[in-house]
Coordinates of C-alpha atoms in Angstrom, one line a residue:
M24 CA 38.6 27.9 -22.2
A25 CA 36.4 29.0 -19.3
P26 CA 37.1 27.4 -15.9
L27 CA 33.8 25.5 -15.9
S28 CA 34.5 24.3 -19.4
R29 CA 37.8 22.9 -18.2
S30 CA 36.0 21.2 -15.3
L31 CA 33.4 19.7 -17.5
S32 CA 36.1 18.5 -19.9
S33 CA 37.9 16.9 -17.0
L34 CA 34.7 15.3 -16.0
A35 CA 34.3 13.8 -19.4
K36 CA 37.7 12.2 -19.2
H37 CA 36.8 10.5 -15.9
T38 CA 34.8 7.8 -17.6
E39 CA 35.7 5.3 -15.0
C40 CA 34.2 7.5 -12.3
L41 CA 31.1 8.0 -14.4
R42 CA 30.8 4.3 -14.8
R43 CA 30.4 4.3 -11.0
V44 CA 26.8 5.0 -11.9
G45 CA 27.1 1.2 -12.3
V46 CA 26.9 1.3 -8.5
F47 CA 23.2 0.9 -9.5
R48 CA 24.2 -2.8 -9.2
S49 CA 24.1 -2.2 -5.4
F50 CA 20.4 -1.6 -5.9
L51 CA 19.7 -3.3 -9.2
P52 CA 22.0 -6.3 -9.6
N53 CA 20.8 -7.0 -13.2
H54 CA 20.9 -3.4 -14.4
P55 CA 22.1 -3.0 -18.0
F56 CA 23.4 0.5 -17.5
R57 CA 25.2 1.9 -20.5
C58 CA 27.4 5.0 -20.1
G59 CA 28.3 6.0 -23.7
W60 CA 25.9 8.9 -23.5
W61 CA 27.8 10.2 -20.5
K62 CA 30.9 10.6 -22.7
R63 CA 29.0 12.2 -25.6
N64 CA 27.0 14.4 -23.3
F65 CA 29.9 15.8 -21.2
K66 CA 32.2 16.2 -24.2
A67 CA 29.5 18.2 -26.0
V68 CA 28.8 20.4 -23.1
S69 CA 32.4 21.0 -22.2
C70 CA 33.1 22.0 -25.8
G71 CA 30.0 24.1 -26.0
G72 CA 28.7 21.8 -28.8
A73 CA 25.1 21.8 -30.0
G74 CA 24.7 18.0 -29.6
V75 CA 23.1 18.3 -26.2
Q76 CA 19.4 18.3 -25.8
P77 CA 17.9 21.8 -25.1
L78 CA 17.8 22.7 -21.4
L79 CA 14.7 21.1 -19.9
Q80 CA 12.5 23.4 -17.8
Q81 CA 13.7 22.8 -14.3
P82 CA 11.9 24.6 -11.5
G83 CA 15.2 25.3 -9.7
A84 CA 17.2 26.2 -12.8
K85 CA 16.2 29.8 -13.2
N86 CA 16.3 30.4 -9.5
C87 CA 19.8 29.0 -9.3
A88 CA 20.9 31.0 -12.3
A89 CA 19.6 34.1 -10.7
S90 CA 21.5 33.4 -7.5
V91 CA 24.9 33.1 -9.2
S92 CA 26.8 36.1 -8.0
S93 CA 29.0 36.4 -11.1
S94 CA 27.5 38.8 -13.7
S95 CA 29.9 37.9 -16.4
S96 CA 28.8 36.1 -19.5
D97 CA 31.2 33.2 -18.5
G98 CA 29.3 32.8 -15.3
Q99 CA 26.0 32.7 -17.0
D100 CA 27.2 30.3 -19.6
A101 CA 28.7 28.1 -16.8
T102 CA 25.3 28.0 -15.1
E103 CA 23.5 27.1 -18.3
R104 CA 25.9 24.4 -19.2
L105 CA 25.7 22.8 -15.7
W106 CA 21.9 22.7 -15.9
S107 CA 22.1 21.4 -19.4
V108 CA 24.2 18.5 -18.2
Y109 CA 21.8 18.0 -15.3
S110 CA 18.7 18.0 -17.6
E111 CA 20.2 15.6 -20.2
T112 CA 21.4 13.3 -17.4
K113 CA 17.9 13.2 -15.9
R114 CA 16.3 12.7 -19.2
Q115 CA 18.5 9.7 -19.9
T116 CA 17.9 8.1 -16.5
E117 CA 14.1 8.4 -17.1
V118 CA 14.3 6.2 -20.2
I119 CA 16.5 3.5 -18.7
S120 CA 14.9 0.1 -18.3
T121 CA 16.1 -2.8 -16.3
S122 CA 15.4 -6.5 -16.0
V123 CA 13.6 -7.4 -12.9
I124 CA 14.9 -9.5 -10.0
D125 CA 13.1 -12.7 -9.4
P126 CA 11.8 -12.8 -5.7
D127 CA 12.3 -16.6 -5.8
T128 CA 16.1 -16.3 -6.4
I129 CA 18.5 -17.6 -3.8
F130 CA 21.2 -15.0 -3.0
A131 CA 24.8 -16.0 -2.0
N132 CA 27.0 -14.2 0.5
N133 CA 29.6 -17.0 0.2
E134 CA 30.3 -19.6 -2.5
M135 CA 28.5 -22.9 -1.7
S136 CA 27.7 -26.0 -3.8
L137 CA 24.7 -28.1 -3.0
R138 CA 26.6 -31.1 -4.4
D139 CA 28.7 -31.0 -1.1
I140 CA 25.6 -30.9 1.1
E141 CA 24.6 -34.3 2.5
I142 CA 22.5 -33.3 5.5
Y143 CA 19.8 -30.6 5.7
G144 CA 18.6 -29.1 8.9
F145 CA 15.6 -26.9 9.6
D146 CA 14.1 -24.6 12.1
Y147 CA 10.3 -24.8 12.3
D148 CA 8.7 -21.3 12.8
Y149 CA 9.1 -19.1 9.8
T150 CA 11.3 -21.7 8.1
L151 CA 9.0 -24.7 7.4
A152 CA 5.8 -23.1 8.8
F153 CA 4.8 -19.6 7.7
Y154 CA 2.2 -17.6 9.6
S155 CA -0.6 -15.2 8.5
S156 CA -0.8 -11.7 9.7
H157 CA -3.4 -12.9 12.2
L158 CA -0.7 -14.3 14.4
H159 CA 1.0 -11.0 15.1
T160 CA -2.4 -9.5 16.0
L161 CA -3.0 -12.4 18.4
I162 CA 0.4 -12.0 20.1
F163 CA -0.1 -8.2 20.5
D164 CA -3.6 -8.6 21.9
I165 CA -2.7 -11.3 24.4
A166 CA 0.4 -9.5 25.6
R167 CA -1.5 -6.2 25.9
D168 CA -4.1 -7.9 28.0
I169 CA -1.4 -9.5 30.2
L170 CA 0.0 -6.0 30.9
I171 CA -3.5 -4.8 32.0
N172 CA -4.6 -7.9 33.9
N173 CA -1.3 -9.0 35.5
H174 CA 0.8 -5.8 35.7
R175 CA -2.1 -3.4 36.4
Y176 CA -1.5 -1.2 33.4
P177 CA -4.3 1.3 32.5
E178 CA -7.5 -0.2 31.1
E179 CA -7.5 2.4 28.3
L180 CA -4.6 0.5 26.6
R181 CA -7.2 -1.8 25.2
K182 CA -8.0 0.9 22.7
Y183 CA -4.7 0.3 21.0
E184 CA -4.6 -2.3 18.3
Y185 CA -1.8 -3.9 16.4
I186 CA -0.4 -1.8 13.5
P187 CA 0.8 -4.4 10.9
D188 CA 3.1 -2.0 8.9
F189 CA 4.5 0.0 11.8
A190 CA 7.8 -1.7 12.6
V191 CA 10.4 -3.7 10.6
R192 CA 12.7 -6.4 11.8
G193 CA 16.3 -5.5 13.0
L194 CA 15.5 -2.3 14.8
H195 CA 17.2 -1.3 18.0
Y196 CA 15.4 -0.1 21.2
D197 CA 17.1 2.2 23.7
V198 CA 15.8 0.8 27.0
Q199 CA 16.8 3.8 29.0
K200 CA 15.4 6.4 26.6
A201 CA 12.4 4.4 25.3
L202 CA 13.4 5.1 21.7
L203 CA 13.0 2.7 18.8
M204 CA 15.4 3.3 15.9
K205 CA 17.2 1.9 12.9
I206 CA 21.0 1.7 13.0
D207 CA 23.3 1.1 10.1
A208 CA 26.3 -1.2 9.7
F209 CA 28.7 1.4 11.1
H210 CA 26.6 2.0 14.3
Y211 CA 25.1 5.3 13.0
I212 CA 21.5 6.1 13.7
Q213 CA 19.4 6.7 10.6
L214 CA 18.0 10.1 11.3
G215 CA 14.3 10.2 10.5
T216 CA 13.8 6.7 11.9
V217 CA 13.9 7.4 15.7
Y218 CA 10.5 6.9 17.3
R219 CA 9.3 7.7 20.8
G220 CA 5.9 6.0 21.0
L221 CA 4.2 6.3 17.7
H222 CA 5.8 9.6 16.7
P223 CA 9.2 10.4 15.2
M224 CA 11.7 12.4 17.2
P225 CA 13.1 15.5 15.5
D226 CA 16.7 15.0 14.2
E227 CA 17.9 17.9 16.4
E228 CA 16.7 16.2 19.6
V229 CA 18.3 12.9 18.6
I230 CA 21.6 14.5 17.8
A231 CA 21.6 16.4 21.1
M232 CA 20.6 13.2 23.0
Y233 CA 23.4 11.0 21.6
E234 CA 25.9 13.8 21.0
G235 CA 25.7 13.1 17.3
S236 CA 24.2 10.1 15.6
H237 CA 26.8 7.4 16.4
V238 CA 26.0 4.7 19.0
P239 CA 29.2 3.6 20.9
L240 CA 29.9 -0.1 20.9
E241 CA 29.8 -0.4 24.7
I242 CA 26.0 0.5 24.8
M243 CA 25.1 -1.8 21.9
S244 CA 23.4 -5.1 22.6
D245 CA 25.3 -8.3 23.2
F246 CA 26.0 -10.9 20.5
Y247 CA 22.4 -12.1 20.5
G248 CA 20.8 -8.7 20.5
K249 CA 19.9 -8.6 24.2
S250 CA 20.4 -5.6 26.5
T251 CA 22.3 -7.4 29.2
H252 CA 25.5 -6.7 31.2
G253 CA 25.0 -3.0 31.2
H254 CA 24.0 -2.6 27.5
T255 CA 21.2 -0.3 26.9
M256 CA 20.3 -1.3 23.4
K257 CA 18.2 -4.2 22.5
Q258 CA 18.1 -5.4 18.9
F259 CA 14.9 -7.1 17.6
M260 CA 15.9 -9.8 15.1
D261 CA 13.0 -12.2 15.5
I262 CA 9.9 -12.0 13.2
F263 CA 7.9 -12.7 16.4
S264 CA 9.3 -9.4 17.8
L265 CA 7.2 -7.2 15.5
P266 CA 4.3 -7.3 17.9
E267 CA 6.6 -6.6 20.8
M268 CA 8.0 -3.5 19.2
T269 CA 4.6 -2.3 18.4
L270 CA 3.3 -2.9 21.9
L271 CA 6.3 -1.0 23.4
S272 CA 5.5 1.9 21.1
C273 CA 1.8 1.9 21.9
V274 CA 2.3 1.9 25.7
N275 CA 4.9 4.6 25.4
D276 CA 2.5 6.6 23.3
F277 CA -0.3 6.3 25.9
F278 CA 1.9 7.4 28.8
M279 CA 3.2 10.4 26.8
R280 CA -0.2 11.4 25.6
H281 CA -1.5 11.4 29.2
N282 CA 1.6 13.0 30.7
I283 CA 2.1 10.0 33.0
D284 CA 5.5 9.8 34.6
Y285 CA 6.9 6.3 34.1
E286 CA 10.2 4.4 34.2
P287 CA 11.1 3.2 30.7
V288 CA 13.2 0.3 32.1
H289 CA 10.2 -1.1 33.9
L290 CA 8.0 -0.8 30.8
Y291 CA 10.5 -2.6 28.7
K292 CA 10.8 -5.5 31.2
D293 CA 7.1 -5.8 31.6
V294 CA 6.4 -5.9 27.9
K295 CA 9.2 -8.4 27.5
E296 CA 7.7 -10.6 30.2
A297 CA 4.2 -10.3 28.7
I298 CA 5.5 -11.4 25.3
R299 CA 7.4 -14.2 26.8
D300 CA 4.3 -15.4 28.7
V301 CA 2.4 -15.6 25.4
H302 CA 4.9 -18.2 24.2
V303 CA 6.1 -19.9 27.4
K304 CA 2.7 -20.4 29.0
G305 CA 1.4 -21.9 25.7
I306 CA -1.3 -19.3 25.1
M307 CA -0.2 -18.7 21.5
Y308 CA 0.3 -22.4 20.9
R309 CA -3.2 -23.3 22.0
A310 CA -4.8 -20.6 20.0
V311 CA -3.0 -21.6 16.8
E312 CA -3.8 -25.3 17.3
A313 CA -7.4 -24.5 17.8
D314 CA -7.7 -22.7 14.4
I315 CA -4.7 -23.9 12.4
G316 CA -6.0 -22.8 9.0
K317 CA -6.4 -19.2 10.2
Y318 CA -2.8 -18.8 11.4
I319 CA -0.6 -21.1 9.3
C320 CA -0.3 -20.6 5.6
Y321 CA -0.6 -23.9 3.8
G322 CA 2.9 -25.2 3.2
E323 CA 2.6 -27.2 0.0
Q324 CA 5.9 -25.9 -1.3
S325 CA 7.7 -26.6 2.0
H326 CA 6.4 -30.2 1.6
A327 CA 7.7 -30.3 -1.9
V328 CA 11.2 -29.2 -0.8
L329 CA 11.3 -32.0 1.9
K330 CA 10.1 -34.6 -0.5
K331 CA 12.7 -33.5 -3.1
L332 CA 15.5 -33.8 -0.6
S333 CA 14.2 -37.2 0.6
A334 CA 14.0 -38.5 -2.9
H335 CA 17.6 -37.6 -3.5
G336 CA 18.7 -39.6 -0.4
K337 CA 19.5 -36.6 1.8
K338 CA 19.5 -36.8 5.6
M339 CA 17.2 -34.3 7.3
F340 CA 16.7 -33.1 10.8
L341 CA 14.5 -30.6 12.7
I342 CA 15.7 -28.4 15.6
T343 CA 13.1 -26.0 17.0
N344 CA 12.3 -24.2 20.2
S345 CA 8.6 -24.9 19.8
P346 CA 6.9 -27.8 21.8
F347 CA 6.1 -31.1 20.2
D348 CA 2.3 -30.8 20.2
F349 CA 2.5 -27.5 18.4
V350 CA 5.0 -28.7 15.8
D351 CA 3.1 -31.9 15.3
R352 CA -0.2 -30.1 14.6
G353 CA 1.4 -27.7 12.2
M354 CA 3.5 -30.2 10.3
S355 CA 0.5 -32.5 10.0
F356 CA -1.3 -29.6 8.4
I357 CA 1.6 -28.7 6.1
V358 CA 3.0 -32.1 5.2
G359 CA 0.6 -34.8 6.5
K360 CA 0.4 -37.2 9.4
D361 CA 3.4 -39.0 8.3
W362 CA 5.7 -35.9 8.4
R363 CA 8.1 -37.6 10.8
D364 CA 9.0 -40.2 8.2
L365 CA 10.9 -37.5 6.3
F366 CA 13.2 -36.6 9.2
D367 CA 16.1 -38.6 10.6
V368 CA 16.1 -36.6 13.8
V369 CA 13.4 -34.4 15.4
I370 CA 14.4 -32.1 18.4
V371 CA 11.8 -29.9 20.1
Q372 CA 12.1 -27.3 22.9
A373 CA 15.8 -27.1 22.0
D374 CA 16.2 -23.7 23.8
K375 CA 18.3 -22.1 21.0
P376 CA 20.7 -20.4 21.1
S377 CA 21.9 -22.1 24.3
F378 CA 21.4 -25.4 22.5
F379 CA 24.5 -24.5 20.4
N380 CA 26.7 -23.6 23.4
D381 CA 25.6 -25.3 26.6
R382 CA 27.1 -28.8 26.9
R383 CA 25.2 -29.7 30.1
K384 CA 21.7 -30.4 29.0
P385 CA 21.2 -34.1 27.8
F386 CA 18.6 -35.2 25.3
R387 CA 15.4 -36.5 26.7
R388 CA 12.9 -38.7 24.7
V389 CA 9.3 -37.6 24.4
T390 CA 6.4 -40.0 23.7
D391 CA 3.7 -39.1 21.2
K392 CA 1.5 -38.1 24.2
G393 CA 4.1 -35.7 25.5
V394 CA 5.4 -37.8 28.4
L395 CA 9.1 -37.3 29.2
L396 CA 11.1 -40.5 29.6
W397 CA 14.1 -40.9 31.9
D398 CA 16.3 -43.4 30.0
R399 CA 19.8 -42.3 28.8
I400 CA 20.0 -41.5 25.1
H401 CA 22.7 -43.5 23.3
R402 CA 21.6 -42.8 19.8
L403 CA 19.2 -40.5 18.0
E404 CA 16.7 -42.7 16.2
K405 CA 14.4 -41.9 13.3
G406 CA 10.8 -41.7 14.3
E407 CA 11.5 -40.6 17.9
I408 CA 11.0 -37.2 19.4
Y409 CA 13.7 -35.6 21.5
K410 CA 13.7 -32.6 23.8
Q411 CA 16.4 -30.1 24.8
G412 CA 19.9 -31.6 24.5
N413 CA 22.9 -29.7 23.0
L414 CA 24.7 -29.5 19.8
Y415 CA 27.9 -31.1 21.1
E416 CA 26.0 -34.3 22.0
F417 CA 24.1 -34.1 18.7
L418 CA 27.4 -34.0 16.8
R419 CA 28.8 -37.0 18.9
L420 CA 25.7 -39.1 18.3
T421 CA 25.2 -38.4 14.6
G422 CA 28.7 -37.5 13.3
W423 CA 27.2 -34.8 11.2
R424 CA 29.9 -32.2 11.1
G425 CA 31.3 -29.4 9.1
S426 CA 30.4 -28.1 5.7
K427 CA 28.4 -31.1 4.6
V428 CA 25.6 -29.8 6.8
L429 CA 23.3 -27.0 5.7
Y430 CA 20.9 -25.5 8.3
F431 CA 18.0 -23.2 7.5
G432 CA 16.6 -20.7 10.0
D433 CA 15.0 -17.3 10.2
H434 CA 16.8 -15.9 13.2
I435 CA 20.3 -14.6 12.3
Y436 CA 21.6 -14.9 15.9
S437 CA 19.7 -17.9 17.5
D438 CA 19.7 -20.1 14.4
L439 CA 22.8 -19.3 12.4
A440 CA 25.6 -17.4 14.1
D441 CA 27.1 -20.2 16.3
L442 CA 26.7 -22.8 13.6
T443 CA 28.9 -20.9 11.1
L444 CA 31.3 -19.4 13.6
K445 CA 32.0 -22.3 15.9
H446 CA 31.0 -25.5 14.0
G447 CA 31.6 -24.8 10.3
W448 CA 28.1 -25.7 9.2
R449 CA 26.7 -24.0 6.1
T450 CA 23.8 -21.7 6.8
G451 CA 20.7 -20.5 4.9
A452 CA 18.7 -17.6 6.2
I453 CA 15.0 -17.4 5.5
I454 CA 14.0 -13.8 5.1
P455 CA 10.2 -13.5 4.3
E456 CA 10.4 -9.8 4.0
L457 CA 12.7 -10.2 1.0
R458 CA 9.9 -11.0 -1.4
K459 CA 8.0 -7.7 -0.6
E460 CA 11.2 -5.6 -0.9
I461 CA 12.2 -7.1 -4.2
K462 CA 8.8 -6.5 -5.6
I463 CA 9.2 -2.8 -4.6
M464 CA 12.6 -2.7 -6.1
N465 CA 11.2 -4.0 -9.4
T466 CA 8.7 -1.1 -9.7
P467 CA 9.5 1.6 -12.3
Q468 CA 9.1 4.2 -9.5
Y469 CA 11.9 2.7 -7.5
V470 CA 14.2 2.1 -10.6
H471 CA 13.8 5.6 -11.8
M472 CA 14.3 7.1 -8.4
M473 CA 17.5 5.1 -7.5
T474 CA 18.9 5.6 -11.0
W475 CA 18.5 9.4 -10.8
L476 CA 19.8 9.5 -7.2
Q477 CA 23.0 7.7 -8.2
A478 CA 23.5 9.8 -11.3
L479 CA 22.9 13.0 -9.3
T480 CA 25.4 11.8 -6.7
V481 CA 28.0 11.4 -9.4
L482 CA 27.4 14.9 -10.7
I483 CA 27.8 16.3 -7.2
E484 CA 30.9 14.3 -6.6
Q485 CA 32.6 15.4 -9.8
M486 CA 31.7 19.1 -9.6
Q487 CA 32.2 19.8 -5.8
A488 CA 35.9 20.5 -6.2
H489 CA 35.3 23.6 -8.3
R490 CA 34.9 26.6 -6.1
D491 CA 33.9 29.3 -8.5
P492 CA 30.5 30.9 -7.4
A493 CA 28.6 29.8 -10.5
T494 CA 29.5 26.1 -10.0
Q495 CA 29.0 26.2 -6.3
A496 CA 25.5 27.7 -6.5
V497 CA 24.4 25.0 -8.9
V498 CA 26.0 22.2 -6.9
E499 CA 24.2 23.5 -3.7
E500 CA 20.9 23.1 -5.5
W501 CA 21.8 19.5 -6.5
I502 CA 22.8 18.7 -2.9
K503 CA 19.4 20.0 -1.7
E504 CA 17.6 17.9 -4.2
R505 CA 19.6 14.8 -3.2
E506 CA 18.8 15.4 0.5
S507 CA 15.1 15.8 -0.3
M508 CA 15.1 12.4 -2.0
K509 CA 16.3 10.6 1.1
P510 CA 12.8 10.3 2.7
Q511 CA 11.5 8.9 -0.5
T512 CA 14.0 6.1 -0.6
K513 CA 12.8 5.2 3.0
D514 CA 9.1 5.7 2.6
I515 CA 8.7 3.5 -0.4
F516 CA 9.5 0.5 1.8
N517 CA 8.1 1.5 5.2
A518 CA 6.9 5.0 6.1
Q519 CA 8.5 4.8 9.6
F520 CA 11.7 2.8 9.2
G521 CA 12.3 2.1 5.6
S522 CA 14.0 -1.0 4.2
L523 CA 15.1 -3.9 6.3
F524 CA 18.4 -4.0 4.4
R525 CA 19.4 -0.4 3.9
T526 CA 19.5 2.9 5.7
Y527 CA 19.5 5.8 3.1
H528 CA 22.7 4.5 1.6
N529 CA 24.6 2.2 3.9
P530 CA 23.6 -1.4 4.8
T531 CA 21.7 -1.8 8.0
Y532 CA 23.0 -3.4 11.1
F533 CA 20.7 -6.3 10.2
S534 CA 22.3 -6.6 6.7
R535 CA 25.8 -6.7 8.2
R536 CA 24.8 -9.6 10.4
L537 CA 23.0 -11.4 7.6
S538 CA 26.1 -11.2 5.3
R539 CA 28.3 -12.5 8.1
F540 CA 26.3 -15.4 9.4
A541 CA 24.4 -16.7 6.3
D542 CA 26.1 -18.4 3.3
I543 CA 22.9 -18.0 1.3
Y544 CA 19.6 -16.3 1.9
M545 CA 16.1 -16.4 0.4
A546 CA 12.5 -15.3 0.9
S547 CA 11.3 -18.8 1.7
I548 CA 12.4 -22.5 1.7
S549 CA 10.3 -22.9 -1.5
C550 CA 13.1 -21.1 -3.4
M551 CA 15.0 -24.4 -3.3
L552 CA 12.6 -25.8 -5.8
N553 CA 14.2 -23.6 -8.5
Y554 CA 17.6 -25.2 -8.3
D555 CA 18.9 -28.7 -8.7
L556 CA 21.0 -30.3 -6.0
Q557 CA 24.2 -30.0 -8.0
H558 CA 23.9 -26.2 -8.1
T559 CA 26.7 -23.9 -7.0
F560 CA 25.8 -20.5 -5.6
F561 CA 28.3 -17.8 -6.4
P562 CA 28.3 -14.4 -4.7
R563 CA 28.4 -11.4 -7.0
R564 CA 31.9 -9.8 -7.2
T565 CA 30.8 -6.3 -6.5
P566 CA 33.7 -3.9 -6.7
L567 CA 35.3 -2.6 -3.6
Q568 CA 35.5 1.1 -3.4
H569 CA 39.0 1.2 -4.8
E570 CA 38.3 -1.3 -7.5
A571 CA 37.0 -0.7 -11.1
P572 CA 34.3 -2.9 -12.5
F573 CA 35.8 -5.5 -14.8
W574 CA 32.8 -7.2 -16.5
P575 CA 31.6 -6.2 -20.0
E576 CA 29.0 -3.4 -20.2
Q577 CA 26.9 -5.1 -22.8
N578 CA 26.3 -8.4 -24.4
S579 CA 25.4 -9.0 -28.0
S580 CA 21.8 -8.1 -27.3
G581 CA 22.8 -4.7 -25.9
F582 CA 21.9 -5.6 -22.3
G583 CA 24.1 -5.9 -19.4
V584 CA 25.4 -9.2 -18.0
S585 CA 23.0 -10.7 -15.6
S586 CA 23.6 -11.6 -12.0
S587 CA 25.6 -14.7 -11.0
S588 CA 22.5 -16.6 -10.1
P589 CA 20.8 -18.3 -13.0
P590 CA 17.1 -17.7 -13.8
P591 CA 14.8 -20.0 -11.8
L592 CA 13.8 -23.3 -13.3
T593 CA 10.5 -23.6 -15.2
P594 CA 7.8 -25.9 -13.8
Q595 CA 8.9 -28.4 -16.4
D596 CA 12.5 -28.2 -15.2
R597 CA 11.3 -28.6 -11.6
S598 CA 9.6 -31.9 -12.5
R599 CA 12.9 -33.2 -13.8
V600 CA 14.9 -32.4 -10.7

């Protein structure tokens, strides 16, 4: 038997390895991938059988065959057999179909049962209230004008407008080098996603600048993503930070285009201060209150969630950094004037995340007209509004402790980290971007691309150990194709930075934090309407790298076992729960 025939025969025996194409679950959790054709295909090829489909016309096939140094018939046969396996594999992946993922599913990082939850807590911005794209344009425009009017930046900056699809959440910004980039869970920069201004940096320059692509821990941001105490990296985890990243990039772009010498640290601090002023000085709040319908998406489903919890006798509280007038205007629009009747405790201007750590700030009662009262707070009463305070006092006054409390928020650090690490609350992350990304993942284009990428990776992995010239020439062609697909896996989500959740293959730094600090996560609070309040969320048992998959490949209908989360309830089901 020729050496390549032996290697292909060996490949056919490694059915467990081939089943690792089931890694598609990492991308397609409900994927009904069936691998029987792998066994048939490789056995037929390794034995020189005629059962394999004829070699498809591949542009690289003839070139690769011509490049094989061996002139022997064995070498030519080897090349043809490899490309035959390649072609049949690709043909099979093109006809694979998959069940779609429902964007309204709640996903679990940790097992959690709603039957154990007695108290539900909520952030306000991007948790109960969702904003239109007009808000980010407003923040960008106001902050840009503050730079010009208050910090004497060039008037020509007014020509820059907000770019809605430029940045994604979770990016890192190197304050010293003025570079915006995406970093994976292992602190590696995703090459191709490093931007200075509005233009990408060549990979060679990035590697030279960082002496590779790894970012050492000592220059990463602190626990809350801030570049303090000597750290030079700032991580943007807030949805409100999208305009800030875009403004930083636009000003950097202007200075570079005009060859203006500037200090990146000053620029970062000035933009940060301008963005802060938009919030702290109430400019954004007044603008939103003046045209509430333009900026806030009507929250009928948020209202339905609150009413459902109230009808089941659940305690509810609100802890937000926003001021009372702003929250009152928004909640009146979303829920109605009687929105406060749904909550047992309402806390505004809480100053999270210090609210969860600083024991010194006492609660202060606020009147409906915004007047601060001076009396000592001995209990937190329903119908009242409280400002500041701290979580330790909150726990003492309410007794709401441990895993019977579930708190929802959109900021992984400010809303969720301390609650799960220090206080044992259950946490739910609201990730609005999830809905868009799942819709992309459900497209045939994405399914076919990722299925073929994984199948091609398995081919490369299995054949790379064979060092004969014929095999190596073909494998090199496959490696080049795999590398050429990387930009496609990024661009399908966002042309500059790709998916919020993945680099090319690894989870992002954002994903790592999300999986650590959130028990469950979802696109919006409305996803709660799809589940009754006795439901238990189970995380999928995805195999570790050294584990084999244990669940059945098919059920009686011929399709794979679905994900652990049940299908969403129908409208009729919702009315019953």
